[in-house]
Each structure stands twice: as C-alpha cells, then as structure tokens.
Short mmCIF file of N, CA, C and O and ligand atoms in Angstrom, two decimals:
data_model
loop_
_atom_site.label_atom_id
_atom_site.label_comp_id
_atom_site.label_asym_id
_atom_site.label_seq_id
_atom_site.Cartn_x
_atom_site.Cartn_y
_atom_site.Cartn_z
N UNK A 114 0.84 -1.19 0.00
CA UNK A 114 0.00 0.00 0.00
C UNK A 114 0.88 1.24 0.00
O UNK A 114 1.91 1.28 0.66
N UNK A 115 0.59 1.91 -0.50
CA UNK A 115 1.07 3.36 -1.12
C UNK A 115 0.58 4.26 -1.59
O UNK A 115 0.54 4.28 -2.82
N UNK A 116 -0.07 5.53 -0.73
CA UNK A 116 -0.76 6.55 -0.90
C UNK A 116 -0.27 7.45 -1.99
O UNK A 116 0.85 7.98 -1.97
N UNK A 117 -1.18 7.62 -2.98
CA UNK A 117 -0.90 8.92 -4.05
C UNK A 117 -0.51 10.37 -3.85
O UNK A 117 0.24 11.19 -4.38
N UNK A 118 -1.81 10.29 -2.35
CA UNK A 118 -1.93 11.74 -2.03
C UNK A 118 -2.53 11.83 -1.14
O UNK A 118 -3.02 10.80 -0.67
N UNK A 119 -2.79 13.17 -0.47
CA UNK A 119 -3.67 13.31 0.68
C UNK A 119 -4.89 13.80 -0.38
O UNK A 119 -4.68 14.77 -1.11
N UNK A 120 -6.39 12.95 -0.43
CA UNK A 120 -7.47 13.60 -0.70
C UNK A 120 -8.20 14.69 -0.06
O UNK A 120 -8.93 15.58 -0.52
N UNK A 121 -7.79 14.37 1.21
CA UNK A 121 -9.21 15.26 2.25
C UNK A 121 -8.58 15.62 3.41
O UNK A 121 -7.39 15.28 3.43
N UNK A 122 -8.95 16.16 4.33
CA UNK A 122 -8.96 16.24 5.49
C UNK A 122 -10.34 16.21 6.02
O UNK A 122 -11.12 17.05 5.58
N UNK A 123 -10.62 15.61 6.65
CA UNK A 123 -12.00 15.86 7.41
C UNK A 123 -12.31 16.48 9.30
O UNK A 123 -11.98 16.23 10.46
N UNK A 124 -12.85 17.08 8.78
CA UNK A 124 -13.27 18.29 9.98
C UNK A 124 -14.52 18.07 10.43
O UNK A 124 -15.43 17.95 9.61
N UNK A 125 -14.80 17.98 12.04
CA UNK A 125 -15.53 17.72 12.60
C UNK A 125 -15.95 19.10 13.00
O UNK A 125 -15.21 19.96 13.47
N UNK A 126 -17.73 19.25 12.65
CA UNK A 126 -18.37 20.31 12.96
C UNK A 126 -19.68 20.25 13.98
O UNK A 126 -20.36 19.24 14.17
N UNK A 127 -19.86 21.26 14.46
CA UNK A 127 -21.41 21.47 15.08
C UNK A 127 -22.52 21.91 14.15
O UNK A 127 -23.68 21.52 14.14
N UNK A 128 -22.03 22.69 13.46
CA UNK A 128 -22.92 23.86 12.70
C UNK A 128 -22.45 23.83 11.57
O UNK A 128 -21.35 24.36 11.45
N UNK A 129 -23.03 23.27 10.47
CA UNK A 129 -22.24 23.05 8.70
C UNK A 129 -22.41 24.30 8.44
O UNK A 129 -21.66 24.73 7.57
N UNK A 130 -23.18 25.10 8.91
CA UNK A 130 -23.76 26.40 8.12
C UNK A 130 -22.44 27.60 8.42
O UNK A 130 -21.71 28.32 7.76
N UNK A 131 -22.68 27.29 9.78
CA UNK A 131 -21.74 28.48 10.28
C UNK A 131 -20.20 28.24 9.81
O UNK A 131 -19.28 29.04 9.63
N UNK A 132 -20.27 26.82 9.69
CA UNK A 132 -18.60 26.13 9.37
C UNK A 132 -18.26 26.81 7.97
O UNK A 132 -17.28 27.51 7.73
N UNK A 133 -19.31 26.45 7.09
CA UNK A 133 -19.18 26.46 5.39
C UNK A 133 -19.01 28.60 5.17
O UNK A 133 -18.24 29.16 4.39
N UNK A 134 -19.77 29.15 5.93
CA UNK A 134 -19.60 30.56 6.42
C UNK A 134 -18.08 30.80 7.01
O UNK A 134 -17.64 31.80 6.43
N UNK A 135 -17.26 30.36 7.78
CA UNK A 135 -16.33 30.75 8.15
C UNK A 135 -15.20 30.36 7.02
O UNK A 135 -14.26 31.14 6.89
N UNK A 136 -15.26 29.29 6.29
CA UNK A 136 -14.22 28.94 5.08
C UNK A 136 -14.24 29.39 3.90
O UNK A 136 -13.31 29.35 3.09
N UNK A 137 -15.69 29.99 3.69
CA UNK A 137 -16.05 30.84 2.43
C UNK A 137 -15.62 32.14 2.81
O UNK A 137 -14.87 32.77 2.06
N UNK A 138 -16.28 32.92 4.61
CA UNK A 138 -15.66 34.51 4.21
C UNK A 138 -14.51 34.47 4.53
O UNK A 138 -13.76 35.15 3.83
N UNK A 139 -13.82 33.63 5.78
CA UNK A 139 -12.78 33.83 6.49
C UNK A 139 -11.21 33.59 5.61
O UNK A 139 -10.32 34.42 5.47
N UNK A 140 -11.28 31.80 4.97
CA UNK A 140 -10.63 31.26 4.50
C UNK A 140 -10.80 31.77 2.74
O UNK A 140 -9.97 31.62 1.84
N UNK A 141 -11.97 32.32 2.68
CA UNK A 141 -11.99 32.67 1.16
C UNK A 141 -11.85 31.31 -0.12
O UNK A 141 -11.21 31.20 -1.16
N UNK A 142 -12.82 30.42 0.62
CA UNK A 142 -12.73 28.90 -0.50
C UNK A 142 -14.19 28.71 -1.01
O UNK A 142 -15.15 28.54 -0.26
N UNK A 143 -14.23 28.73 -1.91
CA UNK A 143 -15.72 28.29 -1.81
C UNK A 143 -16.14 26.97 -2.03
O UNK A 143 -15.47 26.13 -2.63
N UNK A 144 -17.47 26.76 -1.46
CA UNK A 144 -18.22 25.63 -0.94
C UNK A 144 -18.37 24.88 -2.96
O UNK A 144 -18.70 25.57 -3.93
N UNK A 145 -18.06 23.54 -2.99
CA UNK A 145 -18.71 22.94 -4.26
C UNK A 145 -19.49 21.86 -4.29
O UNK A 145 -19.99 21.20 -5.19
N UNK A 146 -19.49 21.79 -2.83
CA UNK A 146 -20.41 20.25 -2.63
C UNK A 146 -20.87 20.42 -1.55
O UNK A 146 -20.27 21.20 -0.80
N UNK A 147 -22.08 19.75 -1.11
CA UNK A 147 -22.68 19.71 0.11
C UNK A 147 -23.63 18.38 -0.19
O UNK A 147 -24.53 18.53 -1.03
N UNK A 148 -23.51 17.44 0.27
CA UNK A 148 -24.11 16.19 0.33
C UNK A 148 -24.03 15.20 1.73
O UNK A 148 -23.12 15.08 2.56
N UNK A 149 -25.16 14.63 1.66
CA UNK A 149 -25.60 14.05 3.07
C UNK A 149 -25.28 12.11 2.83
O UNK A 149 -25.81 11.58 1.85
N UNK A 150 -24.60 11.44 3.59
CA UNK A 150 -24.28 10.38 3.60
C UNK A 150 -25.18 9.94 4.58
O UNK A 150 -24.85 9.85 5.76
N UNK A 151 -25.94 9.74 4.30
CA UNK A 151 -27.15 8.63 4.85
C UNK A 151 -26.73 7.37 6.26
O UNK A 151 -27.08 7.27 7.43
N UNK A 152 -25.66 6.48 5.21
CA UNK A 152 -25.12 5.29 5.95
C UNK A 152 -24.24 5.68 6.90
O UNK A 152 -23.96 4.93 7.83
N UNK A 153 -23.73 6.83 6.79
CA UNK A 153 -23.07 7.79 8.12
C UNK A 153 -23.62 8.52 9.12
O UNK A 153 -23.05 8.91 10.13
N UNK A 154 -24.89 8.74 8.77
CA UNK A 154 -25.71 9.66 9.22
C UNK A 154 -24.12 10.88 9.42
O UNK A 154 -23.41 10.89 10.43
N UNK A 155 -23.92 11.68 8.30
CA UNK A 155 -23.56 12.82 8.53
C UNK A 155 -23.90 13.65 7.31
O UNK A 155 -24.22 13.02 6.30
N UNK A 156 -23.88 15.13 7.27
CA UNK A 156 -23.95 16.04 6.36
C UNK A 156 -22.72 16.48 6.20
O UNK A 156 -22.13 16.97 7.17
N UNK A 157 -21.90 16.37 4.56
CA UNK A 157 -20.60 16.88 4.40
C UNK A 157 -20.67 18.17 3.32
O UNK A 157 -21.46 18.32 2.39
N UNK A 158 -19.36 19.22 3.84
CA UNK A 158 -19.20 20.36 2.94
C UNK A 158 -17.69 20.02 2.17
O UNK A 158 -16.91 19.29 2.79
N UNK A 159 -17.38 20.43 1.13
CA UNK A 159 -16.52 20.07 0.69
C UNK A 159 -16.23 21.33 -0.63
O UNK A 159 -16.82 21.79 -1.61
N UNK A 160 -14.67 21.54 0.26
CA UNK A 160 -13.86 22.85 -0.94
C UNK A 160 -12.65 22.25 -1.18
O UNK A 160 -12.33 21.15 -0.71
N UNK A 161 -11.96 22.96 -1.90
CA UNK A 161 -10.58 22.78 -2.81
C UNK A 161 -9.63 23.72 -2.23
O UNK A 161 -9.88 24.92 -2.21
N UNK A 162 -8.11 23.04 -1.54
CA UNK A 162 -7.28 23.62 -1.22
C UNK A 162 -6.25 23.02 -2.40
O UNK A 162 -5.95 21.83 -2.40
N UNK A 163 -5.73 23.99 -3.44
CA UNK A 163 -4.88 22.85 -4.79
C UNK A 163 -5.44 21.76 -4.45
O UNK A 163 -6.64 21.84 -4.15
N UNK A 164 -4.84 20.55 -4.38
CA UNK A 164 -5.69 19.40 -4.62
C UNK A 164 -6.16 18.67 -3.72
O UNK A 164 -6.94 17.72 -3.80
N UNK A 165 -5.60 19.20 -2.75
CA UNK A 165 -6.56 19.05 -1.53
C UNK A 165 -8.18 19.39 -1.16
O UNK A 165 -8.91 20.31 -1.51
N UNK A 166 -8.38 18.37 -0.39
CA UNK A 166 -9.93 19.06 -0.45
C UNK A 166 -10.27 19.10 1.37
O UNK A 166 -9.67 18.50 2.26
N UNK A 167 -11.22 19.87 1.44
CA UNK A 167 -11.26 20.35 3.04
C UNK A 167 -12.78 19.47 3.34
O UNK A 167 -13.66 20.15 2.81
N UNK A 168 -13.28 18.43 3.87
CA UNK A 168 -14.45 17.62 4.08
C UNK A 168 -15.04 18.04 5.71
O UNK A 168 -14.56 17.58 6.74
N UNK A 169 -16.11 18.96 5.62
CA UNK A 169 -17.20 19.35 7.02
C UNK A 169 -17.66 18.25 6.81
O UNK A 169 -18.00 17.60 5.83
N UNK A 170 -17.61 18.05 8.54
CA UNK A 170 -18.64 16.58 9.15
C UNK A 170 -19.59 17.38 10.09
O UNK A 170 -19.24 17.95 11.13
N UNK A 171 -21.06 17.33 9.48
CA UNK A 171 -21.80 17.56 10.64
C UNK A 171 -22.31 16.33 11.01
O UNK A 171 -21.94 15.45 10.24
N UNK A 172 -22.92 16.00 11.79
CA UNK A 172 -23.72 14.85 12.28
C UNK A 172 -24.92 15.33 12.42
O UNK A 172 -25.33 16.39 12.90
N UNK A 173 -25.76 13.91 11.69
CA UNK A 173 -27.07 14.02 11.37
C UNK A 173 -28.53 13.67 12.37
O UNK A 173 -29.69 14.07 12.49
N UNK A 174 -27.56 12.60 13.00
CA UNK A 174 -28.28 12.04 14.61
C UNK A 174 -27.01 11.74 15.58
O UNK A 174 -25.83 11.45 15.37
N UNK A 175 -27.87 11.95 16.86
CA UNK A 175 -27.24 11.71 18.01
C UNK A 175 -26.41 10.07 17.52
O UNK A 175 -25.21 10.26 17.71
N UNK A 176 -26.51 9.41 17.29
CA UNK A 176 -25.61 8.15 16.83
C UNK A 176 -24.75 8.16 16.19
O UNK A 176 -23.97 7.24 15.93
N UNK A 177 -24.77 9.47 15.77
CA UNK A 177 -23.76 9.53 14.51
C UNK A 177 -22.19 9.56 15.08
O UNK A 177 -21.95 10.19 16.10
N UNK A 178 -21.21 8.92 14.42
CA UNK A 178 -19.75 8.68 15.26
C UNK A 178 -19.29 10.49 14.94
O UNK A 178 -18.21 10.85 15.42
N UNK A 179 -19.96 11.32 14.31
CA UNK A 179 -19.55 12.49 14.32
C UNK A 179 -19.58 13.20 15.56
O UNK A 179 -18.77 13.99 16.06
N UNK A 180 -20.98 12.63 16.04
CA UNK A 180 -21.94 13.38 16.98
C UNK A 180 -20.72 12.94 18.47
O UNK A 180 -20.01 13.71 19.10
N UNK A 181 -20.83 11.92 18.59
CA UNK A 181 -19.92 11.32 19.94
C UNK A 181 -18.36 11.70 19.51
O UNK A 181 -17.53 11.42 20.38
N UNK A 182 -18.01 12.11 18.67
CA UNK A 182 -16.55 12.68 18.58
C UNK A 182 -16.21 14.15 19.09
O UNK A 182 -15.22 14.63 19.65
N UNK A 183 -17.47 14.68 18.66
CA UNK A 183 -17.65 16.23 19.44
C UNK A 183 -17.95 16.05 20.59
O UNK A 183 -17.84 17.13 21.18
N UNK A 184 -18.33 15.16 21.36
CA UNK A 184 -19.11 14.79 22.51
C UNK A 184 -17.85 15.09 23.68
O UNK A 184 -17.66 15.80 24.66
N UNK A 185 -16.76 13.54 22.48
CA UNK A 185 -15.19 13.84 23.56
C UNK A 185 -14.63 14.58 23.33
O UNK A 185 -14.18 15.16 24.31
N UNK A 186 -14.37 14.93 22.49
CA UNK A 186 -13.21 16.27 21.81
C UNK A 186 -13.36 17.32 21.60
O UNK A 186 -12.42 18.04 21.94
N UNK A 187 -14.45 17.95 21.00
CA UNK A 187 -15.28 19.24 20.93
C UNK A 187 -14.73 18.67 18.94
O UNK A 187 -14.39 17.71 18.24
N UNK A 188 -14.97 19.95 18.95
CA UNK A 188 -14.88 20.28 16.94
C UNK A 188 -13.75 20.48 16.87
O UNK A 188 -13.15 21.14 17.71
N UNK A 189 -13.28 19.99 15.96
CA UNK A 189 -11.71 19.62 15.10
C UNK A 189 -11.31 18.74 14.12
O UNK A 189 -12.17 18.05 13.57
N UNK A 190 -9.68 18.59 13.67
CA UNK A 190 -9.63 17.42 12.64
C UNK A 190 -9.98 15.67 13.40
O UNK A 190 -9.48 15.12 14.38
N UNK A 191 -11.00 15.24 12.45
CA UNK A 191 -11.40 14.12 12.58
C UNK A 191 -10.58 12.92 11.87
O UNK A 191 -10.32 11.85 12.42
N UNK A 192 -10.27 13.24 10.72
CA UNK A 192 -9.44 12.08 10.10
C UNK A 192 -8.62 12.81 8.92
O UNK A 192 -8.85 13.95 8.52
N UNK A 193 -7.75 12.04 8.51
CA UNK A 193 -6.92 12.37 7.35
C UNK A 193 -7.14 11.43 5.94
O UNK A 193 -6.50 10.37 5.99
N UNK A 194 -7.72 11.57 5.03
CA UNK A 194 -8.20 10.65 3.93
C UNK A 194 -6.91 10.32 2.79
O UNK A 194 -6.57 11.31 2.14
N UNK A 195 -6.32 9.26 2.55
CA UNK A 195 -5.17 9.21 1.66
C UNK A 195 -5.99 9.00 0.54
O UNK A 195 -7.13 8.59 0.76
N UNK A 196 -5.60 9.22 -0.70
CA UNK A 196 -5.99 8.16 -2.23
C UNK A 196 -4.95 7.21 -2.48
O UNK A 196 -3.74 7.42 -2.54
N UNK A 197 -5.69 5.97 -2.63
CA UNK A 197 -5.14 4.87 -2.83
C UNK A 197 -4.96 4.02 -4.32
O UNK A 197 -4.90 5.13 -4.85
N UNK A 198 -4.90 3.53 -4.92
CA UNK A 198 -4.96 2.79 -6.48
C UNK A 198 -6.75 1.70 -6.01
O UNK A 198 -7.75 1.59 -6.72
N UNK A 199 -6.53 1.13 -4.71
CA UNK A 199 -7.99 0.74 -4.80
C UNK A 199 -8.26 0.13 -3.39
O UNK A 199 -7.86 -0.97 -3.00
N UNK A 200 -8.95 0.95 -2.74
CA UNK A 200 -9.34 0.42 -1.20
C UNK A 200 -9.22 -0.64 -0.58
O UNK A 200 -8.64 -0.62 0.51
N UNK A 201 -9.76 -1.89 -1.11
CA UNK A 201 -9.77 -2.79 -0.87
C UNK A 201 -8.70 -3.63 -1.08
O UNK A 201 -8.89 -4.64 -0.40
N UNK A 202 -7.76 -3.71 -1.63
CA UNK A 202 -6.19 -4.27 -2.04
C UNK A 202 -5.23 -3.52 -0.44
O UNK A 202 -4.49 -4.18 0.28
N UNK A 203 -5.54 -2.10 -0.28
CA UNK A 203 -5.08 -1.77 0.38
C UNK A 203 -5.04 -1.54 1.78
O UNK A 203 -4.15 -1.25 2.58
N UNK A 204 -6.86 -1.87 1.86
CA UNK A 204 -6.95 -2.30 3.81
C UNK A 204 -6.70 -3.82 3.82
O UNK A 204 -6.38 -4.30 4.91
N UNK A 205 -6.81 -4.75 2.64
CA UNK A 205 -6.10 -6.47 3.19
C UNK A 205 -5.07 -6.10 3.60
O UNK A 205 -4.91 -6.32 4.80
N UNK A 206 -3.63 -5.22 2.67
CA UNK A 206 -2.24 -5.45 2.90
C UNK A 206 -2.42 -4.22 3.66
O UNK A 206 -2.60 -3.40 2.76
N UNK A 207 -2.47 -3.54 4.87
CA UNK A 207 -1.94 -3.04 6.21
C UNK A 207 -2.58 -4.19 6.75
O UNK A 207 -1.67 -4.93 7.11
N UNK A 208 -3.93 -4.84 7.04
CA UNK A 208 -4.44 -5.35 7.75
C UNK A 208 -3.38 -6.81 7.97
O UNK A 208 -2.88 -7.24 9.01
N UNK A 209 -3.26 -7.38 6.46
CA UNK A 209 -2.23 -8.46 6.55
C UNK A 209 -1.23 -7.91 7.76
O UNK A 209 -1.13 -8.62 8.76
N UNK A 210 -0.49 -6.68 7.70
CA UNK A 210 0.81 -5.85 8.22
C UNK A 210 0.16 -5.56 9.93
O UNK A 210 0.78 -4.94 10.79
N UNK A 211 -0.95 -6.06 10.08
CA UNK A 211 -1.51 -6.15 11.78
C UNK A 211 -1.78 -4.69 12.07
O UNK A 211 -1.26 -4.07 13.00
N UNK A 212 -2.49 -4.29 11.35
CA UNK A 212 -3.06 -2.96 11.55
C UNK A 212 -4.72 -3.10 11.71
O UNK A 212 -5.51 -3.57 10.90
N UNK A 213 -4.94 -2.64 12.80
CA UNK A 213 -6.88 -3.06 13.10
C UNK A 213 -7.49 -1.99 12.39
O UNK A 213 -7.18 -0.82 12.59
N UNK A 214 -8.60 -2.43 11.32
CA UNK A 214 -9.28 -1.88 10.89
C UNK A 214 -10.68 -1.58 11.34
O UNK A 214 -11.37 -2.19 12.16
N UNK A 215 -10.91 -0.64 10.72
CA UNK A 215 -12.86 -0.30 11.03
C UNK A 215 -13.74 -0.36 10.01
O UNK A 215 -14.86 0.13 10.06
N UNK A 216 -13.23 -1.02 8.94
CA UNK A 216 -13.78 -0.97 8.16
C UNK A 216 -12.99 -2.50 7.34
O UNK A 216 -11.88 -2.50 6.80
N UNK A 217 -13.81 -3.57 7.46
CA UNK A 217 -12.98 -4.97 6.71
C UNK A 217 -12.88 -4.94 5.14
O UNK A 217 -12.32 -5.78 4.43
N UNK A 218 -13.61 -3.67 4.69
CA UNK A 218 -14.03 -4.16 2.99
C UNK A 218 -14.50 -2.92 2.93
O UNK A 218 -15.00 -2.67 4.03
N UNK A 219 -14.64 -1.71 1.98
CA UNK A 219 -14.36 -0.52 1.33
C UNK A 219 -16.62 -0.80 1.23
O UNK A 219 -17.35 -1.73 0.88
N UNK A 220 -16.89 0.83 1.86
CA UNK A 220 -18.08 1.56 1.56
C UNK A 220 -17.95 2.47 0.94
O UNK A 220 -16.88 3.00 0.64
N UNK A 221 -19.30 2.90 0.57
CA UNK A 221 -19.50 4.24 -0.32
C UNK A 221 -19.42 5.82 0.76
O UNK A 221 -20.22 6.31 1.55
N UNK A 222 -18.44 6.10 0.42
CA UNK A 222 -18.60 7.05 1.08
C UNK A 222 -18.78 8.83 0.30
O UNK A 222 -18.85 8.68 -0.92
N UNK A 223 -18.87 10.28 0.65
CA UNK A 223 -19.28 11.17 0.01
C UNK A 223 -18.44 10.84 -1.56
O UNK A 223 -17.36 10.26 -1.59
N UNK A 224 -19.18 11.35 -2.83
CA UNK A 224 -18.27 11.98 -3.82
C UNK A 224 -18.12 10.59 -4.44
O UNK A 224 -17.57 10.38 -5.52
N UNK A 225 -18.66 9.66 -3.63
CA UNK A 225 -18.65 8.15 -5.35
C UNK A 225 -17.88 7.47 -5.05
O UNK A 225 -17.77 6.44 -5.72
N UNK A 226 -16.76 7.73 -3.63
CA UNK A 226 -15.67 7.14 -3.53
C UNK A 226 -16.17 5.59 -2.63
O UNK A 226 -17.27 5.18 -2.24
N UNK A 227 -14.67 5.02 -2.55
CA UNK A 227 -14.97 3.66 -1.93
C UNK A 227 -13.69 4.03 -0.76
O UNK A 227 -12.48 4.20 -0.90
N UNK A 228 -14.53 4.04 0.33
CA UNK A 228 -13.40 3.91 1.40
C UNK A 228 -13.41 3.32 2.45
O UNK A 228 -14.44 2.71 2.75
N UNK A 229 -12.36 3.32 3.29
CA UNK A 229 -12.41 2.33 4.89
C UNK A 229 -11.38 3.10 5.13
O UNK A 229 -10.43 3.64 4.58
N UNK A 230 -12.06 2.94 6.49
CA UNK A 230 -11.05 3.28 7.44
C UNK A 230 -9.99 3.04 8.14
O UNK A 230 -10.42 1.92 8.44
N UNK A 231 -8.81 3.09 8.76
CA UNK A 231 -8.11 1.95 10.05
C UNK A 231 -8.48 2.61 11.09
O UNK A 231 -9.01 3.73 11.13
N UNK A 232 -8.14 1.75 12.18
CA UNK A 232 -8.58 2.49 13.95
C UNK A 232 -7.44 3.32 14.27
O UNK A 232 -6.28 3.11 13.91
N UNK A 233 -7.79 4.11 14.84
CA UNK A 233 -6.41 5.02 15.29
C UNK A 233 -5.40 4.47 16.22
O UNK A 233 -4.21 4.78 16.32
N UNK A 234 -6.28 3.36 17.08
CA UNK A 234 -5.48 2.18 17.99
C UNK A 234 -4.30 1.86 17.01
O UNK A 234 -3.23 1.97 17.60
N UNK A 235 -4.16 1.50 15.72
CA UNK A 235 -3.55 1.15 14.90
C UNK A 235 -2.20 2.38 13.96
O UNK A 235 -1.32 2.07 13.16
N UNK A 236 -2.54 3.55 14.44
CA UNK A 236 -2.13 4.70 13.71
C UNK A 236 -1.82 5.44 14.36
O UNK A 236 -2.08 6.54 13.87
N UNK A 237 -1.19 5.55 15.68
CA UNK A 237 -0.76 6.62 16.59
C UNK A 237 -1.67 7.37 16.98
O UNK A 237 -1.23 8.21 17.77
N UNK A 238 -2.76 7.46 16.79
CA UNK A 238 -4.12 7.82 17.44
C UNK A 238 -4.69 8.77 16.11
O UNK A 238 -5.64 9.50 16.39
N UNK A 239 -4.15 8.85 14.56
CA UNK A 239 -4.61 9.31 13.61
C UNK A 239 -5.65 8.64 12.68
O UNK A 239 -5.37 7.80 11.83
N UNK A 240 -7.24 9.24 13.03
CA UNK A 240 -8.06 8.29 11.98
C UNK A 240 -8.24 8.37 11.00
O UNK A 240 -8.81 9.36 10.57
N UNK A 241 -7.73 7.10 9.96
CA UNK A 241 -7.06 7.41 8.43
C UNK A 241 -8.12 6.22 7.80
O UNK A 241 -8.53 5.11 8.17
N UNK A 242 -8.32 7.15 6.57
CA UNK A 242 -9.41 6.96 5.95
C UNK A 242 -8.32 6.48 4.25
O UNK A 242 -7.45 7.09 3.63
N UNK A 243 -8.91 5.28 4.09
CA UNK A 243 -8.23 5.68 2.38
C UNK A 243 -9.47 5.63 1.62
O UNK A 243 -10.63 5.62 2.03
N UNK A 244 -8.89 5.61 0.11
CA UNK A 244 -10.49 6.07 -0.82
C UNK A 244 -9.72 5.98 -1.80
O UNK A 244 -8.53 6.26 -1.93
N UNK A 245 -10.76 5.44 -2.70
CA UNK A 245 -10.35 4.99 -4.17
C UNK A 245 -11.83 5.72 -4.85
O UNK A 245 -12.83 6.21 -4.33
N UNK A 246 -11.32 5.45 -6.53
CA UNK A 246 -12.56 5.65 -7.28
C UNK A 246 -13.32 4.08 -7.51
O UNK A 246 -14.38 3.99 -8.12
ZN1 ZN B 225 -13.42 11.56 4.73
#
C-alpha cells in the first residue's frame, strides 16, 4: 500500500452552516459540494485547497460517530483521507501488516468514492481513511 496523495482532510463540525460561512468569508474557499451520507448519518461540505480538499462533518443524529466525537473532543480534525490505487487491495495489505481496521471491505462514502477506514489504535491515534474511485 502506497498513498498517491492526501485527498481530504475531514473536519468535525457542530454547525455546517456556520462552518461552510467561516471557510467561504474567512478562509476565502468556496463551498462545491454539500451532500448528506445517509449510511453515516452525517452532512458533508466540501472545498478545494490545490488538490486538496477540506471535508465538514456535521452529524445528522445523536448516533452519529460524528456526533460522539464532538461529545469527547469538541470540533476539530477528525481524520486524514489518503488516495489509494484501490481500497480494498489496500486495507487487506496493512491489515495483513496487523493494523486493526474499522472498516474490513471498502463503503460508499461522500463523492462516489470507496473507502475504509483503520482504527487510530492502529495509527498513533490518527483516523485514516483511504479512498479509491
Ligand atoms: Zn473523509
């Protein structure tokens, strides 16, 4: 496994509105996506830093792992998203390499992509997301 790039960063929010408001006037990026992941129960915003992209997590219900991350931590970076050649090739071989995953086999996640996660137990306490097309 061998990351291309960093796709995302994902940011844990309270308020998408006020969030997507502070990166549009403050940061001066504008908003190109806003779509709701259902199977996450979260609502995501999503801008362009060069090829980076900046991913708002609001949470949609109290269940949502967004919702209990603000719960312990307050609002901040939630995970770091790599691009991979193809998700699933690449959580077997860390997982082969004894890395605990949270994800055994690649979901749909915002934007079409296929991703999984590893546990941060596994990553120095960084929750890393990869994603393929
Ligand atoms: Zn993400």
């Amino acid at each position: 496994m061998k990351p291309n790039k960093i796709e995302h960063i994902g940011i844990a929010v309270s308020n998408l509105d006020e969030a997507i408001r502070y990166w549009e006037d403050i940061m001066g990026l504008k908003c190109y996506n806003i779509e709701e992941v259902v199977d996450q129960k979260v609502k995501t915003a999503f801008f362009k830093v060069g090829e980076v992209k900046i991913e708002l997590l609001e949470a949609t219900s109290p269940e949502s792992t967004i919702a209990s991350f603000i719960e312990k931590k307050g609002q901040g970076i939630h995970h770091i998203a790599f691009a991979v050649d193809n998700t699933n090739e690449a959580l077997s071989d860390v997982e082969a390499k004894g890395v605990k995953l949270i994800d055994k086999t690649s979901r749909a996640g915002a934007e079409g992509l296929k991703i999984g996660f590893l546990h941060p137990k596994s990553t120095m306490g960084i929750l890393t997301e990869l994603c393929s097309e």
